mmCIF file of C-alpha atoms and ligand atoms in Angstrom:
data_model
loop_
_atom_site.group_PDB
_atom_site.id
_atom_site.type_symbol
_atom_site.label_atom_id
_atom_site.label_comp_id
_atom_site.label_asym_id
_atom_site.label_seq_id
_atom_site.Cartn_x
_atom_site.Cartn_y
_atom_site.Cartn_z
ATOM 1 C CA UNK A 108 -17.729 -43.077 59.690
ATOM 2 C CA UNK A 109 -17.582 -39.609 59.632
ATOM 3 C CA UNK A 110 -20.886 -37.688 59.037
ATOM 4 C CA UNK A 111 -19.446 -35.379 56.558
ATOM 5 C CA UNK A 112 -18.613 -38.861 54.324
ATOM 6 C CA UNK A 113 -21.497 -40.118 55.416
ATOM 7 C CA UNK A 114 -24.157 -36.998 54.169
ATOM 8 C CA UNK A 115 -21.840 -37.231 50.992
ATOM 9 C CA UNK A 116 -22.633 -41.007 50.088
ATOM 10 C CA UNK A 117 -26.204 -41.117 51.372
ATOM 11 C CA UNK A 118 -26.495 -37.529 48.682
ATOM 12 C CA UNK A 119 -24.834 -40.045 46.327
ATOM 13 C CA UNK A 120 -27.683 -43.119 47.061
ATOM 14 C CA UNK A 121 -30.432 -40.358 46.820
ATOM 15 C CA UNK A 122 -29.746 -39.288 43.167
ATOM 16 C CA UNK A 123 -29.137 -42.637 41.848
ATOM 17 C CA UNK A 124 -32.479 -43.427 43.468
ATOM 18 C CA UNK A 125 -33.946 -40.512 41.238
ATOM 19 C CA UNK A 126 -33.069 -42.202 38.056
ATOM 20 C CA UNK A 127 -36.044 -44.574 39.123
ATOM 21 C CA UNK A 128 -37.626 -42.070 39.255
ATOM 22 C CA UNK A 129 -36.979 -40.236 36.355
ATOM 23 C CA UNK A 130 -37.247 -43.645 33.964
ATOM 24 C CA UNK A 131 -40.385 -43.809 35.026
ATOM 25 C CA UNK A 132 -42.786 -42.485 32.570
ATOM 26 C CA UNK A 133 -46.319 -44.023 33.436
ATOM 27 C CA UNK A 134 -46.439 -44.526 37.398
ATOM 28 C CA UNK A 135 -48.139 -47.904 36.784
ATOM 29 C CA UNK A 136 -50.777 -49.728 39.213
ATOM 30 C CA UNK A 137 -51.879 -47.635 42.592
ATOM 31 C CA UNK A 138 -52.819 -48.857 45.462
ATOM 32 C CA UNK A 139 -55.207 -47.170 48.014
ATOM 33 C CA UNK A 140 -53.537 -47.147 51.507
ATOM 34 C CA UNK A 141 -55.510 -46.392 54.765
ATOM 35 C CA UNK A 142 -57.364 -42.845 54.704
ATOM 36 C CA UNK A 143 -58.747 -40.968 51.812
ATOM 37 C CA UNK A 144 -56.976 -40.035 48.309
ATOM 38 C CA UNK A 145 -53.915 -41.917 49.718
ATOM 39 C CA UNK A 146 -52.245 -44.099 47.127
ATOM 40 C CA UNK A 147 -49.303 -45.412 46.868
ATOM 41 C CA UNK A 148 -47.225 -47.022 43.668
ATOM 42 C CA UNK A 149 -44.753 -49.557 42.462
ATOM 43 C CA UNK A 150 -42.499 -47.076 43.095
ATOM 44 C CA UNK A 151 -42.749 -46.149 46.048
ATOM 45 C CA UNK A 152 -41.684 -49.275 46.998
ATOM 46 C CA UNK A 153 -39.042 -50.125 44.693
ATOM 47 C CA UNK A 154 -37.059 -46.687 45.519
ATOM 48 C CA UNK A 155 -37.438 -47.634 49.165
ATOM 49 C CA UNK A 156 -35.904 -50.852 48.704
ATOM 50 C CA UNK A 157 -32.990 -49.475 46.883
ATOM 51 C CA UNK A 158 -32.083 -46.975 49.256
ATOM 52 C CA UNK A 159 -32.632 -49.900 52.520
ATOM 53 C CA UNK A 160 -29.968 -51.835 50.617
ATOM 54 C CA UNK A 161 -27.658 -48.999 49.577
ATOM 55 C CA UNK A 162 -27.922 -47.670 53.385
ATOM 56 C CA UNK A 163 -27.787 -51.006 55.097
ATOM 57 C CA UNK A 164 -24.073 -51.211 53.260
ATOM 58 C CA UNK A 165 -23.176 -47.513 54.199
ATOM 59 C CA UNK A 166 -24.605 -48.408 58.449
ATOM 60 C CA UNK A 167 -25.037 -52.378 58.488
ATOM 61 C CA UNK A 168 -26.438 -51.706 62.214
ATOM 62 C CA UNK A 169 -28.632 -48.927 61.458
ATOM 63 C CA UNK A 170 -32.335 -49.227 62.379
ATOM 64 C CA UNK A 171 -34.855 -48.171 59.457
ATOM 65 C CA UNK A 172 -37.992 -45.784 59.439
ATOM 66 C CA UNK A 173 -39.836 -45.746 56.230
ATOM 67 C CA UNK A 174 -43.283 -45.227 54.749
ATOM 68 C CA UNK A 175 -43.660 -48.475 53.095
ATOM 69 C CA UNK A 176 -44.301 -51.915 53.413
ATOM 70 C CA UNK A 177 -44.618 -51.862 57.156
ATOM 71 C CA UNK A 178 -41.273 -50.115 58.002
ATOM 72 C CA UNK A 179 -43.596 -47.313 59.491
ATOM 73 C CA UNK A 180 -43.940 -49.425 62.510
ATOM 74 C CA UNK A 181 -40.012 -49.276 62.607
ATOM 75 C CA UNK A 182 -38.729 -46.784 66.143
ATOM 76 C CA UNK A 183 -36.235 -44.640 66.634
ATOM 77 C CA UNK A 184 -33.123 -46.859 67.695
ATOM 78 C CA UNK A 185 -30.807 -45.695 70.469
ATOM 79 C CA UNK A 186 -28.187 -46.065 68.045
ATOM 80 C CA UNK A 187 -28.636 -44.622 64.284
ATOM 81 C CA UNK A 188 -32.309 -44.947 62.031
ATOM 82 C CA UNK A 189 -32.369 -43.881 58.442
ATOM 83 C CA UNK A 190 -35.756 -42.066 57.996
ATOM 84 C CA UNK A 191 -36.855 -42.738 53.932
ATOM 85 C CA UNK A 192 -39.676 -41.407 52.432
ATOM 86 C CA UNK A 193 -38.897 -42.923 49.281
ATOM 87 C CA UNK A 194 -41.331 -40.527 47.062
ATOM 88 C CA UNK A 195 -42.827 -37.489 49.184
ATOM 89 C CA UNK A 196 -45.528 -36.154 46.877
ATOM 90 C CA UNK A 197 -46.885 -39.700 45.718
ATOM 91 C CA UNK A 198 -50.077 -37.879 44.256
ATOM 92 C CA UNK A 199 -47.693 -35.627 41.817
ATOM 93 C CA UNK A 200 -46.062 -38.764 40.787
ATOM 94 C CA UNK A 201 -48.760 -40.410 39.738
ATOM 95 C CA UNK A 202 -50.510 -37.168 38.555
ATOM 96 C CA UNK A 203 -47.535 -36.480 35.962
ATOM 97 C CA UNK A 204 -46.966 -33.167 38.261
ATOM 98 C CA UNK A 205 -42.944 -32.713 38.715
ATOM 99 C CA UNK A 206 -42.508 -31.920 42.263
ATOM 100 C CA UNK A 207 -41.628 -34.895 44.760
ATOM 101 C CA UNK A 208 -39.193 -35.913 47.001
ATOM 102 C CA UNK A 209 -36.722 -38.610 48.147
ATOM 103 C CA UNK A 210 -36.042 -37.927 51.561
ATOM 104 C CA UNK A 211 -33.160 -39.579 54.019
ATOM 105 C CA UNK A 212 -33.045 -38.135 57.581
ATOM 106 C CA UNK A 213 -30.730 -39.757 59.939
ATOM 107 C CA UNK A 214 -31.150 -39.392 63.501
ATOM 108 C CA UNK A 215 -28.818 -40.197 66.296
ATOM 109 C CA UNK A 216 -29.826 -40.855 70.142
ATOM 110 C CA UNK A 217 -33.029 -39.657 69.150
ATOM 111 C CA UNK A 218 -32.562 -36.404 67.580
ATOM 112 C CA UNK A 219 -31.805 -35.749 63.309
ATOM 113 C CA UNK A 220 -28.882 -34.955 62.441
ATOM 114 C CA UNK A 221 -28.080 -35.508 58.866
ATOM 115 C CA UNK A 222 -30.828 -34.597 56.126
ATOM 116 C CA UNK A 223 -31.566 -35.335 52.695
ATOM 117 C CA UNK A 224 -34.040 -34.070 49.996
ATOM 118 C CA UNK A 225 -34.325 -34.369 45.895
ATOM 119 C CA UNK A 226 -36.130 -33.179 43.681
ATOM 120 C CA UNK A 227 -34.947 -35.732 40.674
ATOM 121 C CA UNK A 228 -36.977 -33.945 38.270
ATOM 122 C CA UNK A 229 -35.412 -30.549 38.594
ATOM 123 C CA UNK A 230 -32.092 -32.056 39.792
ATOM 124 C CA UNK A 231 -32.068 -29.861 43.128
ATOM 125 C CA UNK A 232 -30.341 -31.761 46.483
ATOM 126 C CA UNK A 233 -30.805 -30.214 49.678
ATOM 127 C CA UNK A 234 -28.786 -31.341 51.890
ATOM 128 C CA UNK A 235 -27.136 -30.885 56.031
ATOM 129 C CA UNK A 236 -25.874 -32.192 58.879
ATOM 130 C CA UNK A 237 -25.811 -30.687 61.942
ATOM 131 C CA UNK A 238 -23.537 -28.179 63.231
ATOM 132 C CA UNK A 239 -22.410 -28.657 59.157
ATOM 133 C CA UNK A 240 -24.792 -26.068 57.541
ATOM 134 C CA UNK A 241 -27.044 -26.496 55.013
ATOM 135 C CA UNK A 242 -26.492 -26.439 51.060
ATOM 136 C CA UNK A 243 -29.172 -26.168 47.801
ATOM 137 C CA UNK A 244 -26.543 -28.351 45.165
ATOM 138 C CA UNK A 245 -23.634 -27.673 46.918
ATOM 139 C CA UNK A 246 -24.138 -23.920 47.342
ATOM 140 C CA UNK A 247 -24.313 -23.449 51.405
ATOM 141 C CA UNK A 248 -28.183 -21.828 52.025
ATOM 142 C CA UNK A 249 -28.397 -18.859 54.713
ATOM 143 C CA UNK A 250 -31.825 -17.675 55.109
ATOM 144 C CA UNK A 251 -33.212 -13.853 55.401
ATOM 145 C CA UNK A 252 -35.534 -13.040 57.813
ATOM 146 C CA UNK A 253 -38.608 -12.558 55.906
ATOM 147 C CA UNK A 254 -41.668 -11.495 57.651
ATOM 148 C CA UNK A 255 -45.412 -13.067 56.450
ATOM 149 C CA UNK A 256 -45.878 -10.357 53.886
ATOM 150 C CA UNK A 257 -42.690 -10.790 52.297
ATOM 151 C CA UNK A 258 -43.198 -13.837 51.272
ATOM 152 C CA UNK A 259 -45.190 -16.752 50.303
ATOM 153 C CA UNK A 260 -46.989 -19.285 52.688
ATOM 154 C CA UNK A 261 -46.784 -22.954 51.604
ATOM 155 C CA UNK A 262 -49.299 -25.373 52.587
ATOM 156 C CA UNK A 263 -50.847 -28.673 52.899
ATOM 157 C CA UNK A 264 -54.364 -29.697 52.053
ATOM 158 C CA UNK A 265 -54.820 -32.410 54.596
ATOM 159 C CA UNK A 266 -55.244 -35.071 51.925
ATOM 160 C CA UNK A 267 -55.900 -37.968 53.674
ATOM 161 C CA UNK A 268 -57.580 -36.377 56.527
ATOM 162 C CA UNK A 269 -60.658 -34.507 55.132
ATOM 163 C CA UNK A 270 -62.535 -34.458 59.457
ATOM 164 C CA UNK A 271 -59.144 -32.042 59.948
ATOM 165 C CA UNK A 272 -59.587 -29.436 56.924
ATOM 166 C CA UNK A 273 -62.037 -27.071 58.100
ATOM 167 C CA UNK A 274 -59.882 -26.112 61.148
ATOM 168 C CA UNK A 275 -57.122 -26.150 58.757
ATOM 169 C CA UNK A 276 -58.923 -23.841 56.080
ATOM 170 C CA UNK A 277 -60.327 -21.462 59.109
ATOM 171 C CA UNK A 278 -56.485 -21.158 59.663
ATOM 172 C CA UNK A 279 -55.287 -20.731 56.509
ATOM 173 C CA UNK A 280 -58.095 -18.012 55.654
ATOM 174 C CA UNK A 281 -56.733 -16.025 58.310
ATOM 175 C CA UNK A 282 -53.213 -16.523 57.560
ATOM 176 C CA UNK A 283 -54.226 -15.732 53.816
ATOM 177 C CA UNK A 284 -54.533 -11.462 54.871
ATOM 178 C CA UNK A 285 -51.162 -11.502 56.217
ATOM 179 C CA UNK A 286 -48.875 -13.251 53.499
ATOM 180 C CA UNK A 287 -48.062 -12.209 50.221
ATOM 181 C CA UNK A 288 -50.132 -15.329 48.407
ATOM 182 C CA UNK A 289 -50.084 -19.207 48.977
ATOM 183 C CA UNK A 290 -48.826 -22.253 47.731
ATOM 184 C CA UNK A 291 -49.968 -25.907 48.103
ATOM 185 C CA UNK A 292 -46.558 -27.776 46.030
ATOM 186 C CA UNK A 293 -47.804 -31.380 47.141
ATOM 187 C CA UNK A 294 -44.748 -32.356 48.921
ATOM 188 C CA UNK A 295 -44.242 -31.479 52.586
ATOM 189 C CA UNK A 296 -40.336 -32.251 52.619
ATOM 190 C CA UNK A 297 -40.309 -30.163 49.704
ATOM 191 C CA UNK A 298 -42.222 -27.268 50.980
ATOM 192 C CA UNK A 299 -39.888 -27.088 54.504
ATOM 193 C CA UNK A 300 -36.887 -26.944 52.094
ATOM 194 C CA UNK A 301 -38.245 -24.069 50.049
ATOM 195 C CA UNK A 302 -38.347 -22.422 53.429
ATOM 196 C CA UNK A 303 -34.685 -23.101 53.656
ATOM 197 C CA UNK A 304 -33.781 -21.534 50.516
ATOM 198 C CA UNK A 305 -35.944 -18.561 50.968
ATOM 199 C CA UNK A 306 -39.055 -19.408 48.224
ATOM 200 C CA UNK A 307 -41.501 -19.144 50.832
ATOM 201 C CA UNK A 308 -41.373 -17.704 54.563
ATOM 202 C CA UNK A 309 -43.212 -20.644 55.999
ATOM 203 C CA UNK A 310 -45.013 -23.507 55.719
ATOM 204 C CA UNK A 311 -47.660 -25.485 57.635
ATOM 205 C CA UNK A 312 -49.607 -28.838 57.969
ATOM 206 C CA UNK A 313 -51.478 -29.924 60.194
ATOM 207 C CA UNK A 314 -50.636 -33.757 60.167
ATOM 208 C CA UNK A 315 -47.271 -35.704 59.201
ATOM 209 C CA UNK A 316 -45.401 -38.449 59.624
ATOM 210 C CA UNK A 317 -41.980 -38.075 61.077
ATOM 211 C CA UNK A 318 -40.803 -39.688 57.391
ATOM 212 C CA UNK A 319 -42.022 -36.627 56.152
ATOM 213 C CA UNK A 320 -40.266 -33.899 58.209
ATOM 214 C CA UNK A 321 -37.159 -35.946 59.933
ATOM 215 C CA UNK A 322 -34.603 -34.984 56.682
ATOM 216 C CA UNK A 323 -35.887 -31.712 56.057
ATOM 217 C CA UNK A 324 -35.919 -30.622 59.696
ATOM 218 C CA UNK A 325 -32.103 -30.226 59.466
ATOM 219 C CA UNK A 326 -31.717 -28.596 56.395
ATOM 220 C CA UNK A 327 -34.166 -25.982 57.770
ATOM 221 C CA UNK A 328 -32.625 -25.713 61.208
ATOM 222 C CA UNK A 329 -29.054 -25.308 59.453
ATOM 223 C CA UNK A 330 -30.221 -22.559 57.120
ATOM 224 C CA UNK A 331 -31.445 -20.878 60.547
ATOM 225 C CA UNK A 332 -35.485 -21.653 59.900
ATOM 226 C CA UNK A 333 -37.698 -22.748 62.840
ATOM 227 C CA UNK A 334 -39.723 -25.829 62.709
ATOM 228 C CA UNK A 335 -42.091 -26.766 65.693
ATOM 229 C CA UNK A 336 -45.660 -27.975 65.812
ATOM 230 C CA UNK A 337 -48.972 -25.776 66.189
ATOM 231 C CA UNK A 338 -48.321 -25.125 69.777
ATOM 232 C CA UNK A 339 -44.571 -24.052 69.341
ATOM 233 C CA UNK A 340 -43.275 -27.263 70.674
ATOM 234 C CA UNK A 341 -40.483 -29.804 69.943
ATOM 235 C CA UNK A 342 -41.388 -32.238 67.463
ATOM 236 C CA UNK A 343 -39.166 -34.372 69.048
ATOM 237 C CA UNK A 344 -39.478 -37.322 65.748
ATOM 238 C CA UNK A 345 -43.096 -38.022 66.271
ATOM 239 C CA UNK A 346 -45.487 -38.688 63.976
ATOM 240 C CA UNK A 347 -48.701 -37.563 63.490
ATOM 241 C CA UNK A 348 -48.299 -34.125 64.680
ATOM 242 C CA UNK A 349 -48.900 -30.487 63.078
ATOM 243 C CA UNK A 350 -45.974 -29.063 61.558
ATOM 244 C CA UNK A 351 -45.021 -25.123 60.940
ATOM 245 C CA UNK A 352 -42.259 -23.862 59.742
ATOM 246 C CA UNK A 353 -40.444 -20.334 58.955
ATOM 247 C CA UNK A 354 -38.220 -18.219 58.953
ATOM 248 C CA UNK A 355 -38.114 -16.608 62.436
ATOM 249 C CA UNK A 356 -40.277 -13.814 62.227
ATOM 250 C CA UNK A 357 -42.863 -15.306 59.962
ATOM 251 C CA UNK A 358 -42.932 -18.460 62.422
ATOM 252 C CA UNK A 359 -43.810 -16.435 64.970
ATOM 253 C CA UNK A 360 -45.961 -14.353 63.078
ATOM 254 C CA UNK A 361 -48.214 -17.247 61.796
ATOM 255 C CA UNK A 362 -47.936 -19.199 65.465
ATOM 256 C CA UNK A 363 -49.659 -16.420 67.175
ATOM 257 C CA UNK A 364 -52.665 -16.662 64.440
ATOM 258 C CA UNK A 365 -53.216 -20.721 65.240
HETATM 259 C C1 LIG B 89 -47.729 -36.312 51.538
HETATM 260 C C2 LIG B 89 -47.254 -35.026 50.925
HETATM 261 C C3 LIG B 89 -48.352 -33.986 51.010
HETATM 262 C C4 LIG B 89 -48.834 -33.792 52.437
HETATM 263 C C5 LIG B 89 -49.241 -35.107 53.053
HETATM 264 C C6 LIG B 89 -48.088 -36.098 52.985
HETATM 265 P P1 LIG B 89 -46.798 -38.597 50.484
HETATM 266 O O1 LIG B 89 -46.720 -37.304 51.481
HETATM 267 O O2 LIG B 89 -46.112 -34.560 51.610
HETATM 268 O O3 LIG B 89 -47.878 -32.743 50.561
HETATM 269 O O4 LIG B 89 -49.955 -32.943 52.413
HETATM 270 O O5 LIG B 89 -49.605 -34.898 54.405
HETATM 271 O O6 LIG B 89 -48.475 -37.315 53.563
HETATM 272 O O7 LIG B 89 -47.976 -39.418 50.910
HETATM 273 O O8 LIG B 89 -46.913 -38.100 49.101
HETATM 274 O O9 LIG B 89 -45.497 -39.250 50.787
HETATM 275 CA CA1 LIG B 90 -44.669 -38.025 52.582
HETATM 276 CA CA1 LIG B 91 -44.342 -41.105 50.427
#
């Protein structure tokens, strides 16, 4: 199938998967998952299982990535793996706070190359594939190269990985003098995408999973951001590795203060 068909029905699977989202008006039972503050809900689940099935009909041989129910043991596949994280920003959901997202990546020999992220509560698809560009609801996103202090600096809080925060909030202290303010939205696919369509100038964390990153990596690379890890290296689909992201100047800006 062609990708362009392809990022067009997997956009179409991701918004009907935000109308579970969206009926959803009491997030029900959590669960506590390894690490602190880290909860998942019913939800979580059910929205991944909707988009396995929807995928598995678009791909039948794909291979699957996802944060639930022990698909985050799943690899990357030689051939094609769907990347879900079927509700990035779990603690918004269940905190009533209207900023998550449903995130598809697809990757191909290893490397992503079709992206999707939703916001269902403010109705806003990102979406790209490779060498395709990259597009806020249809309207194609081109990023300006805003330094630091032209914009704002989104970023995590480390929530399930309190040993990490104090070298985190040493770095983010001095980042703090150079940007215009900061932002912690509670979604890390989220955040890279608000890169992408020029809210913020960068973003950093410094620990994800690749379910977290994989989708919006291309719709930042296709708007012309940079994403690497601390170090300026390839994140190459792993998980559990820092994350920053910017436009180019700010990413180099706030990689020579880490
Ligand atoms: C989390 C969110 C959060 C980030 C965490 C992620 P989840 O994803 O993206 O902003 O700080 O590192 O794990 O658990 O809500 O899918
Ligand atoms: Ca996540
Ligand atoms: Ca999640």
């Amino acid at each position: 199938m062609e990708t362009e068909v392809l990022l067009e029905q997997m956009c179409q699977a991701v918004r009907e998967a935000g109308d579970l989202i969206r009926s959803c008006s009491f997030a029900g039972e959590m669960k506590a998952k390894a690490g602190s503050s880290n909860f998942v809900t019913k939800y979580d689940s059910m929205v991944q299982n909707f988009l396995i099935k929807k995928l598995t009909a678009l791909v039948p041989d794909a291979a699957f990535i996802g944060e639930e129910d022990g698909y985050s043991e799943g690899k990357i596949a030689e051939g094609k793996t769907f990347i879900i994280d079927p509700i990035d920003g779990t603690t918004n959901f269940i905190c009533g706070f209207p900023v998550c997202g449903i995130c598809v990546g697809l990757a191909e020999r290893g490397t992503a190359e079709i992206g999707v992220v939703y916001n269902p509560y403010r109705e806003e698809l990102f979406a790209a594939r490779r060498g395709g560009g990259a597009f806020l609801n249809g309207k194609p996103l081109k990023l300006a190269d805003h330094s630091l202090e032209e914009g704002v600096l989104c970023m995590d809080t480390a929530p399930y990985t309190p040993e990490i925060r104090k070298e985190l909030f040493d770095n983010l202290l001095k980042l703090s003098h150079l940007c215009m303010d900061m932002r912690s939205i509670g979604s890390a696919a989220l955040s890279i995408c608000y890169v992408a369509c020029g809210r913020s100038a960068a973003y950093l964390s410094p620990k994800l999973c690749v379910w977290d990153y994989a989708a919006a990596s291309v719709i930042l690379t296709e708007a012309g951001g940079i994403i690497t890890d601390w170090d300026g290296k390839e994140l190459g689909l792993a998980t559990g590795v820092s994350v920053l992201t910017g436009t180019p100047k700010a990413h180099r800006e706030a990689a020579s203060m880490l």
